[in-house]
Short mmCIF file of C-alpha atoms in Angstrom, two decimals:
data_model
loop_
_atom_site.label_atom_id
_atom_site.label_comp_id
_atom_site.label_asym_id
_atom_site.label_seq_id
_atom_site.Cartn_x
_atom_site.Cartn_y
_atom_site.Cartn_z
CA MET I 1 82.47 112.00 38.32
CA TYR I 2 80.53 108.76 38.53
CA GLN I 3 77.26 110.60 37.92
CA ILE I 4 76.38 112.36 34.71
CA PHE I 5 73.78 115.10 34.47
CA ASP I 6 72.79 114.97 30.82
CA ASP I 7 69.11 114.77 29.93
CA VAL I 8 68.87 111.25 28.45
CA SER I 9 65.13 111.31 27.76
CA SER I 10 64.10 111.76 24.11
CA PRO I 11 60.28 111.88 23.89
CA GLY I 12 60.49 113.85 20.64
CA ALA I 13 61.63 110.73 18.81
CA SER I 14 58.80 108.56 20.11
CA GLY I 15 56.31 109.37 17.35
CA GLU I 16 58.25 107.77 14.52
CA ARG I 17 59.41 104.92 16.74
CA VAL I 18 55.87 104.02 17.77
CA LYS I 19 54.71 104.14 14.15
CA ALA I 20 57.59 101.91 13.09
CA LEU I 21 56.75 99.42 15.84
CA GLN I 22 53.09 99.42 14.83
CA ARG I 23 54.06 98.65 11.23
CA GLU I 24 56.26 95.81 12.42
CA LEU I 25 53.45 94.38 14.56
CA LYS I 26 51.07 94.50 11.62
CA SER I 27 53.54 92.51 9.51
CA ARG I 28 53.68 89.90 12.27
CA LYS I 29 49.87 89.79 12.61
CA LEU I 30 50.01 91.02 16.20
CA LYS I 31 47.49 93.44 17.69
CA GLY I 32 49.89 94.67 20.33
CA PHE I 33 53.26 94.29 22.03
CA LEU I 34 54.50 94.54 25.64
CA VAL I 35 57.59 96.66 26.31
CA PRO I 36 58.71 96.29 29.95
CA HIS I 37 61.53 98.05 31.76
CA SER I 38 63.40 94.81 32.08
CA ASP I 39 66.23 92.64 30.85
CA GLU I 40 67.02 88.91 30.89
CA HIS I 41 67.94 89.16 34.58
CA GLN I 42 64.99 91.21 35.90
CA ASP I 43 67.30 94.00 37.01
CA GLU I 44 65.93 97.27 38.35
CA PHE I 45 68.78 99.12 36.68
CA LEU I 46 69.65 98.19 33.11
CA SER I 47 72.64 98.31 30.81
CA PRO I 48 72.21 100.87 27.99
CA SER I 49 71.58 98.11 25.44
CA ALA I 50 68.53 96.94 27.41
CA GLU I 51 66.81 100.34 27.74
CA ARG I 52 64.07 99.49 25.24
CA LEU I 53 61.31 101.23 27.19
CA ALA I 54 63.28 104.49 27.37
CA TRP I 55 64.12 104.29 23.67
CA LEU I 56 60.47 103.88 22.73
CA THR I 57 58.75 106.23 25.18
CA GLY I 58 61.33 108.66 26.56
CA PHE I 59 60.56 107.48 30.12
CA THR I 60 63.77 106.75 32.06
CA GLY I 61 62.41 105.47 35.37
CA SER I 62 63.43 102.09 36.79
CA ALA I 63 59.99 100.44 36.67
CA GLY I 64 57.16 100.43 34.16
CA VAL I 65 55.71 98.75 31.11
CA ALA I 66 54.37 100.15 27.85
CA ILE I 67 51.77 98.47 25.68
CA VAL I 68 51.57 99.47 22.03
CA LEU I 69 48.50 98.55 19.98
CA ASP I 70 47.75 99.40 16.37
CA LYS I 71 45.79 102.53 17.34
CA ALA I 72 46.58 103.14 21.00
CA ALA I 73 49.43 103.01 23.49
CA ALA I 74 49.75 103.25 27.27
CA LEU I 75 52.54 103.47 29.84
CA PHE I 76 51.92 101.88 33.23
CA VAL I 77 53.97 103.14 36.20
CA ASP I 78 53.57 103.11 39.97
CA GLY I 79 53.17 106.16 42.18
CA ARG I 80 56.92 106.82 42.38
CA TYR I 81 57.07 107.64 38.70
CA ILE I 82 53.72 109.17 37.75
CA LEU I 83 55.06 112.76 37.66
CA GLN I 84 58.24 111.74 35.85
CA ALA I 85 56.36 109.67 33.27
CA GLN I 86 53.97 112.52 32.51
CA ALA I 87 56.90 114.90 32.06
CA GLN I 88 59.01 112.60 29.88
CA THR I 89 56.44 111.11 27.49
CA ASP I 90 54.37 112.51 24.64
CA ALA I 91 50.78 112.66 25.89
CA THR I 92 49.47 112.43 22.34
CA LEU I 93 51.10 109.01 22.00
CA PHE I 94 50.98 107.41 25.45
CA GLU I 95 48.25 107.36 28.04
CA VAL I 96 50.09 107.37 31.39
CA LEU I 97 48.31 105.14 33.90
CA GLN I 98 49.13 104.49 37.54
CA THR I 99 49.36 101.01 39.00
CA PRO I 100 48.04 99.17 40.90
CA GLU I 101 44.76 101.03 40.38
CA ALA I 102 45.16 100.69 36.62
CA LYS I 103 45.91 97.19 35.35
CA ALA I 104 47.48 96.30 32.03
CA SER I 105 45.17 93.31 31.69
CA SER I 106 42.04 95.44 32.15
CA TRP I 107 43.30 98.01 29.65
CA LEU I 108 44.00 95.30 27.08
CA THR I 109 40.63 93.61 27.48
CA GLY I 110 38.95 96.98 27.07
CA LYS I 111 40.83 97.73 23.85
CA LEU I 112 41.02 94.35 22.10
CA GLY I 113 38.48 91.85 20.91
CA LYS I 114 38.33 88.10 21.19
CA GLY I 115 40.94 86.32 19.08
CA SER I 116 43.51 89.14 19.30
CA ALA I 117 47.17 88.23 19.77
CA VAL I 118 49.55 90.33 21.88
CA GLY I 119 53.27 89.72 21.48
CA TYR I 120 55.92 89.65 24.16
CA ASP I 121 59.64 88.91 24.41
CA PRO I 122 59.98 85.73 26.52
CA SER I 123 63.45 86.82 27.63
CA LEU I 124 62.03 89.89 29.41
CA HIS I 125 59.07 88.46 31.32
CA THR I 126 59.12 86.02 34.22
CA ILE I 127 57.31 82.69 34.32
CA LYS I 128 54.80 83.89 36.91
CA GLU I 129 54.22 87.19 35.15
CA VAL I 130 53.27 85.50 31.89
CA GLU I 131 51.18 82.85 33.62
CA ARG I 132 49.13 85.46 35.47
CA LEU I 133 48.58 87.62 32.39
CA THR I 134 47.80 84.60 30.21
CA GLU I 135 45.10 83.48 32.62
CA THR I 136 43.49 86.93 32.83
CA LEU I 137 43.57 87.67 29.11
CA GLY I 138 42.50 84.15 28.24
CA LYS I 139 39.14 84.77 29.88
CA ALA I 140 38.57 87.51 27.29
CA GLY I 141 39.78 85.37 24.42
CA ILE I 142 43.04 87.30 24.03
CA LYS I 143 46.22 85.32 23.42
CA LEU I 144 49.76 86.13 24.56
CA GLU I 145 52.24 85.16 21.86
CA PRO I 146 56.02 84.92 22.41
CA VAL I 147 58.20 86.39 19.67
CA ALA I 148 61.47 84.84 18.54
CA ALA I 149 63.10 88.24 18.10
CA ASN I 150 62.20 91.50 19.84
CA PRO I 151 60.95 93.93 17.14
CA ILE I 152 62.44 96.90 18.98
CA ASP I 153 65.93 95.45 18.56
CA ALA I 154 65.45 95.47 14.79
CA LEU I 155 64.21 99.07 14.80
CA TRP I 156 66.79 100.45 17.24
CA GLN I 157 69.51 101.29 14.72
CA GLU I 158 71.91 102.95 17.15
CA ARG I 159 71.44 100.45 19.96
CA PRO I 160 74.52 100.37 22.21
CA LYS I 161 76.55 97.18 22.31
CA PRO I 162 76.40 95.13 25.53
CA SER I 163 79.06 96.05 28.04
CA SER I 164 82.26 94.04 28.22
CA ALA I 165 83.57 95.45 31.50
CA PRO I 166 86.04 93.05 33.15
CA ILE I 167 85.08 91.07 36.22
CA VAL I 168 87.25 91.17 39.34
CA PRO I 169 87.55 88.82 42.32
CA HIS I 170 85.74 89.76 45.52
CA GLY I 171 88.32 89.00 48.18
CA LEU I 172 87.77 86.54 50.99
CA GLU I 173 88.44 89.32 53.49
CA PHE I 174 85.22 90.93 52.26
CA ALA I 175 83.16 87.86 51.30
CA GLY I 176 83.90 85.89 54.47
CA ARG I 177 83.31 82.56 52.70
CA SER I 178 84.90 80.93 49.71
CA ALA I 179 82.92 80.34 46.54
CA GLN I 180 83.56 76.60 46.95
CA ASP I 181 81.82 76.62 50.34
CA LYS I 182 78.81 78.46 48.96
CA ILE I 183 78.55 76.13 45.96
CA ARG I 184 78.61 73.09 48.25
CA ASP I 185 75.70 74.50 50.24
CA VAL I 186 73.67 75.16 47.09
CA GLN I 187 74.39 71.66 45.78
CA THR I 188 73.38 70.11 49.10
CA LEU I 189 70.06 71.97 48.91
CA LEU I 190 69.49 70.78 45.34
CA ARG I 191 70.08 67.16 46.32
CA GLU I 192 67.77 67.48 49.34
CA GLU I 193 65.02 68.85 47.12
CA LYS I 194 65.69 66.27 44.38
CA ALA I 195 66.71 68.75 41.68
CA ASP I 196 69.52 67.91 39.28
CA ALA I 197 70.53 71.50 38.54
CA VAL I 198 69.50 75.11 38.99
CA LEU I 199 69.68 77.92 36.44
CA LEU I 200 70.71 81.19 38.05
CA THR I 201 69.55 84.32 36.24
CA MET I 202 69.84 87.08 38.85
CA LEU I 203 73.13 88.92 38.63
CA ASP I 204 73.52 89.57 42.34
CA SER I 205 73.12 85.85 43.05
CA ILE I 206 75.86 85.00 40.56
CA ALA I 207 78.17 87.68 41.95
CA TRP I 208 77.60 86.44 45.50
CA LEU I 209 77.96 82.72 44.76
CA PHE I 210 81.20 82.96 42.82
CA ASN I 211 82.73 85.91 44.72
CA ILE I 212 83.07 88.10 41.66
CA ARG I 213 82.17 91.69 40.86
CA GLY I 214 81.63 93.42 37.52
CA GLY I 215 80.83 96.72 35.86
CA ASP I 216 78.17 96.04 33.24
CA ILE I 217 75.46 98.11 34.92
CA ARG I 218 76.08 101.68 36.08
CA HIS I 219 76.63 102.00 39.82
CA THR I 220 76.00 98.27 40.39
CA PRO I 221 79.03 95.94 40.63
CA VAL I 222 77.64 92.98 38.70
CA ALA I 223 78.45 91.27 35.40
CA LEU I 224 75.93 90.21 32.77
CA ALA I 225 76.00 86.42 33.01
CA PHE I 226 74.03 83.25 33.68
CA ALA I 227 75.05 80.14 35.61
CA ILE I 228 74.01 76.51 35.83
CA VAL I 229 74.84 74.78 39.10
CA PRO I 230 74.44 70.99 39.04
CA ALA I 231 73.60 69.01 42.15
CA ASN I 232 76.92 67.23 41.59
CA GLY I 233 79.95 68.42 39.65
CA ARG I 234 81.26 71.75 38.44
CA PRO I 235 79.03 74.77 37.81
CA THR I 236 79.16 76.56 34.46
CA LEU I 237 79.36 80.35 34.26
CA PHE I 238 78.01 81.68 30.97
CA ILE I 239 79.81 84.96 30.42
CA ASP I 240 81.54 86.86 27.63
CA ALA I 241 85.12 85.57 27.68
CA ALA I 242 86.40 89.11 27.08
CA LYS I 243 85.34 89.98 30.63
CA VAL I 244 87.42 87.23 32.23
CA GLY I 245 91.02 88.37 32.56
CA GLY I 246 94.00 86.58 33.97
CA ASN I 247 93.47 88.21 37.37
CA VAL I 248 90.33 86.13 37.91
CA ARG I 249 90.34 83.27 35.37
CA GLY I 250 92.84 81.14 37.25
CA ASN I 251 90.83 81.29 40.44
CA LEU I 252 87.51 80.57 38.71
CA ASN I 253 88.97 77.63 36.80
CA GLU I 254 89.55 75.89 40.12
CA PHE I 255 85.85 75.35 40.72
CA LEU I 256 83.79 76.16 37.61
CA ASP I 257 83.72 76.02 33.82
CA ILE I 258 83.43 79.15 31.70
CA ALA I 259 81.29 79.20 28.55
CA GLU I 260 79.95 81.82 26.17
CA PRO I 261 76.35 82.99 26.81
CA ALA I 262 75.37 81.86 23.30
CA THR I 263 75.85 78.24 24.40
CA LEU I 264 73.40 78.45 27.31
CA MET I 265 70.32 77.33 25.40
CA ALA I 266 72.16 74.29 23.99
CA LYS I 267 73.23 73.31 27.51
CA LEU I 268 69.69 73.74 28.79
CA THR I 269 68.31 71.67 25.90
CA ALA I 270 70.83 68.91 26.64
CA LEU I 271 69.72 68.84 30.26
CA ALA I 272 66.10 68.58 29.17
CA GLN I 273 66.86 65.76 26.74
CA SER I 274 68.57 63.86 29.54
CA LYS I 275 65.40 64.28 31.61
CA ALA I 276 67.25 66.32 34.23
CA ARG I 277 65.15 68.10 36.83
CA VAL I 278 66.12 71.75 36.33
CA ARG I 279 65.09 74.25 38.98
CA LEU I 280 63.88 77.71 37.94
CA ASP I 281 62.59 80.54 40.11
CA PRO I 282 59.14 81.37 38.67
CA GLU I 283 59.27 84.87 40.14
CA THR I 284 62.59 85.87 38.56
CA ALA I 285 63.50 83.51 35.70
CA PRO I 286 62.50 84.52 32.16
CA ILE I 287 59.78 82.25 30.77
CA ARG I 288 62.00 81.66 27.74
CA PHE I 289 63.93 79.05 29.74
CA ALA I 290 60.81 77.23 30.92
CA GLN I 291 59.58 77.15 27.33
CA ALA I 292 62.91 75.69 26.16
CA LEU I 293 62.62 72.86 28.67
CA GLN I 294 58.98 72.23 27.80
CA ALA I 295 59.86 72.08 24.09
CA GLU I 296 61.91 68.99 24.92
CA GLY I 297 59.10 67.43 26.93
CA THR I 298 60.55 68.35 30.34
CA LYS I 299 58.91 70.47 33.01
CA PHE I 300 61.04 72.70 35.19
CA VAL I 301 61.17 72.31 38.97
CA PRO I 302 59.75 75.49 40.55
CA GLY I 303 61.72 76.85 43.46
CA ALA I 304 63.19 80.04 44.81
CA ASP I 305 66.66 81.11 43.74
CA PRO I 306 68.80 79.14 46.26
CA CYS I 307 71.21 82.06 46.72
CA VAL I 308 68.65 84.58 47.96
CA LEU I 309 68.33 83.38 51.56
CA PRO I 310 72.00 82.57 52.31
CA LYS I 311 73.03 85.82 50.63
CA ALA I 312 70.79 87.69 53.09
CA ILE I 313 72.36 85.98 56.14
CA LYS I 314 75.51 88.02 56.65
CA ASN I 315 78.66 86.45 58.09
CA ALA I 316 81.13 88.15 60.44
CA ALA I 317 83.31 89.54 57.64
CA GLU I 318 80.31 91.00 55.80
CA ILE I 319 78.92 92.58 58.97
CA LYS I 320 82.31 94.07 59.77
CA GLY I 321 82.54 95.42 56.22
CA ALA I 322 79.06 96.92 56.31
CA ARG I 323 79.81 98.70 59.57
CA ALA I 324 83.10 100.05 58.27
CA ALA I 325 81.49 101.24 55.04
CA HIS I 326 78.70 103.03 56.88
CA LEU I 327 81.10 104.65 59.31
CA ARG I 328 83.26 105.84 56.43
CA ASP I 329 80.21 107.06 54.54
CA GLY I 330 78.85 108.73 57.65
CA VAL I 331 81.98 110.87 57.88
CA ALA I 332 81.47 111.95 54.26
CA MET I 333 77.81 112.78 54.94
CA ALA I 334 78.71 114.79 58.06
CA ARG I 335 81.19 116.85 56.08
CA PHE I 336 78.63 117.41 53.34
CA LEU I 337 75.90 118.47 55.79
CA ALA I 338 78.32 120.90 57.46
CA TRP I 339 79.04 122.41 54.05
CA ILE I 340 75.30 122.74 53.32
CA ASP I 341 74.87 124.55 56.63
CA GLU I 342 77.50 127.05 55.55
CA VAL I 343 76.48 127.72 51.94
CA GLY I 344 73.00 126.25 51.43
CA ASP I 345 71.18 129.58 51.65
CA SER I 346 73.73 131.52 49.58
CA ARG I 347 71.63 131.13 46.40
CA LYS I 348 74.84 130.02 44.68
CA ILE I 349 74.40 126.26 45.10
CA ASP I 350 72.26 124.26 42.71
CA GLU I 351 71.25 120.58 42.76
CA ILE I 352 74.17 119.46 40.62
CA ALA I 353 76.76 121.39 42.62
CA ALA I 354 75.46 119.76 45.79
CA ALA I 355 75.55 116.26 44.26
CA VAL I 356 79.11 116.84 43.02
CA ARG I 357 80.18 118.05 46.45
CA LEU I 358 78.77 114.95 48.14
CA GLU I 359 80.48 112.62 45.69
CA ASN I 360 83.76 114.41 46.31
CA CYS I 361 83.28 114.05 50.07
CA ARG I 362 82.95 110.31 49.55
CA ARG I 363 86.00 110.24 47.29
CA GLU I 364 88.12 111.74 50.08
CA SER I 365 88.03 108.36 51.82
CA GLY I 366 90.18 106.90 49.04
CA GLN I 367 87.98 103.81 48.96
CA LEU I 368 84.98 104.87 46.87
CA LYS I 369 84.51 102.52 43.92
CA ASP I 370 81.32 104.14 42.61
CA ILE I 371 78.12 105.75 43.83
CA SER I 372 75.38 103.22 44.51
CA PHE I 373 72.80 105.00 42.29
CA ASP I 374 72.33 108.37 40.65
CA THR I 375 72.12 110.85 43.51
CA ILE I 376 68.63 112.25 44.02
CA SER I 377 69.51 115.90 44.67
CA ALA I 378 66.16 117.66 44.74
CA ALA I 379 65.47 121.27 45.66
CA GLY I 380 62.01 122.58 46.52
CA PRO I 381 59.19 120.98 44.51
CA ASN I 382 61.57 118.54 42.82
CA GLY I 383 61.61 116.65 46.11
CA ALA I 384 58.10 115.44 45.28
CA ILE I 385 59.46 113.50 42.28
CA VAL I 386 60.36 110.29 44.08
CA HIS I 387 63.31 109.22 41.92
CA TYR I 388 64.23 112.66 40.65
CA ARG I 389 67.54 113.03 38.83
CA PRO I 390 69.00 116.53 38.33
CA THR I 391 70.03 117.52 34.81
CA THR I 392 72.07 120.39 33.46
CA LYS I 393 69.00 121.68 31.67
CA GLY I 394 66.52 121.43 34.53
CA LYS I 395 68.55 121.97 37.72
CA ARG I 396 67.16 124.19 40.50
CA THR I 397 69.01 126.41 42.95
CA LEU I 398 68.74 125.80 46.70
CA LYS I 399 66.80 128.72 48.15
CA THR I 400 66.14 130.05 51.64
CA GLY I 401 62.76 128.96 52.96
CA SER I 402 62.69 125.70 51.00
CA LEU I 403 63.40 122.03 51.64
CA TYR I 404 66.25 120.13 50.02
CA LEU I 405 66.21 116.34 49.69
CA ILE I 406 69.41 114.35 49.15
CA ASP I 407 69.19 110.56 48.61
CA SER I 408 72.53 108.97 47.82
CA GLY I 409 74.98 106.20 48.54
CA GLY I 410 78.44 104.81 47.90
CA GLN I 411 79.91 101.55 46.65
CA TYR I 412 82.96 100.54 48.70
CA PRO I 413 85.00 97.32 48.62
CA ASP I 414 83.47 96.24 51.92
CA GLY I 415 79.90 97.49 51.64
CA THR I 416 77.23 99.63 50.02
CA THR I 417 75.39 102.57 51.57
CA ASP I 418 72.08 104.30 50.89
CA VAL I 419 71.12 107.31 52.98
CA THR I 420 68.43 109.99 52.64
CA ARG I 421 68.24 113.34 54.38
CA THR I 422 65.71 116.18 54.15
CA ILE I 423 67.29 119.54 54.95
CA ALA I 424 65.66 122.87 55.67
CA ILE I 425 67.43 125.71 53.87
CA GLY I 426 67.13 128.58 56.30
CA THR I 427 64.29 128.59 58.83
CA PRO I 428 61.58 126.01 58.08
CA THR I 429 57.97 127.15 57.92
CA PRO I 430 55.32 125.78 60.32
CA GLU I 431 53.95 123.66 57.47
CA MET I 432 57.40 122.17 56.82
CA ARG I 433 57.84 121.39 60.52
CA ARG I 434 54.42 119.71 60.65
CA HIS I 435 55.05 117.45 57.66
CA TYR I 436 58.58 116.63 58.75
CA GLY I 437 57.27 115.68 62.19
CA LEU I 438 54.59 113.43 60.72
CA VAL I 439 57.15 111.59 58.60
CA LEU I 440 59.38 111.24 61.66
CA LYS I 441 56.46 109.68 63.57
CA ALA I 442 55.95 107.27 60.68
CA HIS I 443 59.61 106.31 60.74
CA ILE I 444 59.57 105.78 64.51
CA ALA I 445 56.46 103.62 64.23
CA ILE I 446 58.22 101.23 61.86
CA ALA I 447 61.56 101.32 63.71
CA THR I 448 59.95 100.42 67.04
CA ALA I 449 57.42 97.87 65.77
CA ARG I 450 57.58 94.34 67.20
CA PHE I 451 56.05 91.61 65.12
CA PRO I 452 55.98 87.82 64.94
CA LYS I 453 58.03 85.71 62.58
CA GLY I 454 56.42 85.45 59.16
CA THR I 455 55.00 88.98 59.18
CA ARG I 456 55.16 90.45 55.69
CA GLY I 457 56.40 93.89 54.79
CA GLN I 458 52.97 94.81 53.43
CA ASP I 459 51.51 94.01 56.86
CA LEU I 460 53.81 96.58 58.47
CA ASP I 461 53.12 99.24 55.85
CA PRO I 462 50.10 100.73 57.73
CA PHE I 463 52.32 101.40 60.78
CA ALA I 464 54.14 104.02 58.71
CA ARG I 465 51.00 105.44 57.14
CA ARG I 466 48.88 105.86 60.27
CA PRO I 467 50.38 109.20 61.45
CA LEU I 468 49.91 110.57 57.93
CA TRP I 469 46.41 109.12 57.53
CA GLU I 470 45.35 110.77 60.76
CA ALA I 471 46.42 114.10 59.24
CA GLY I 472 44.63 113.38 55.97
CA LEU I 473 47.89 112.68 54.14
CA ASP I 474 49.60 109.71 52.46
CA PHE I 475 52.58 108.81 50.28
CA ASP I 476 52.19 107.29 46.84
CA HIS I 477 54.66 104.40 46.98
CA GLY I 478 55.64 101.45 49.13
CA THR I 479 57.30 101.62 52.53
CA GLY I 480 60.95 100.65 52.61
#
């Protein structure tokens, strides 16, 4: 099984961990510390060694930030995770607050006085994020202070080691373009925009550019790495050498250099000392790298990650692969739904049994590499927990007269799928039919909308909400 069903939350340990962190902050003369659900790459899903927020609070959702002060602590999450956060954290330790209504900056200014210093790990926060918070807190006389070493790392005695899963080549039959072609396009863009190099920090960009896949993050085929692409010359991939086997090293050596991640800062410093214009994406790059350049008297060149747009424009091979993957996955889903029709109201099937069955249906294709995320298999009221994950301890049985939600996907060599279905177990009630119909109207409104170029997703959001608003209802998360 690719999915595990253990309960990984440990709120009972939070009390001593919070106290230990508060003692550490006091020794560093800090009034508080920010603990985001984040890593050096701004991933939504993290490797076990980067799960600092879960270790401290017990909250295992994929988005949120905790703030620990000397006499108070709060966990900020969006509407997807409010129920989960309340269930997984100790209410005597953490005040759970919902964004965007509650703002971390407002909470801090209400708790701290002028002259207070709040620490943060510059490897875990983006340039823009720190700039915005610095400006807001500065008006109240509160200072954000970067720390050289994350205090949680010193306290986390049983912290897992970073993954060393091997990388593998992503074949041309799936990628559609060689890595050399993609690199040339990125370098052309850099020269046009008068940048000497770009630092890539997002793992999906690195995987796409160099046609490689990894296994450092569960259910996501990426490798923990950084890359510097110069406007002219060979890129450098900063990755643990243990991950680069003979099956891929020879190919990579044709067009890039491989270096250990520990050498990245020295390379960046050398670029700064040579007055190179280094491009960083302010929305995704950790501020640590901007600070390293500024320490050498060089400002970074702000600009979007140059892989994001071309990665989104799919070529013929990628489109073919996506269609094949979805057709293959559709067969698995059809078999699963037929099985649910047969046994769903037997009172013998629980959330885990259903998730296992679906994964096995996907495995029957012979091409499943992984699931694309932990399957959200939610019976009855658990369907209201947006990113619910069934556990052995808390699983529910599918029962007649209830709704069952299944949100899942598969990772295949040629594509990734993500599909959600809401299933009535037995005969749905009038209330179920009404709500299902309203959500269907919302979906149709988005699917049939026509809009001009440049329209933002947030501008289309009300199209989906209108049928629900008219019924006095809403959903507590974004549309998409």
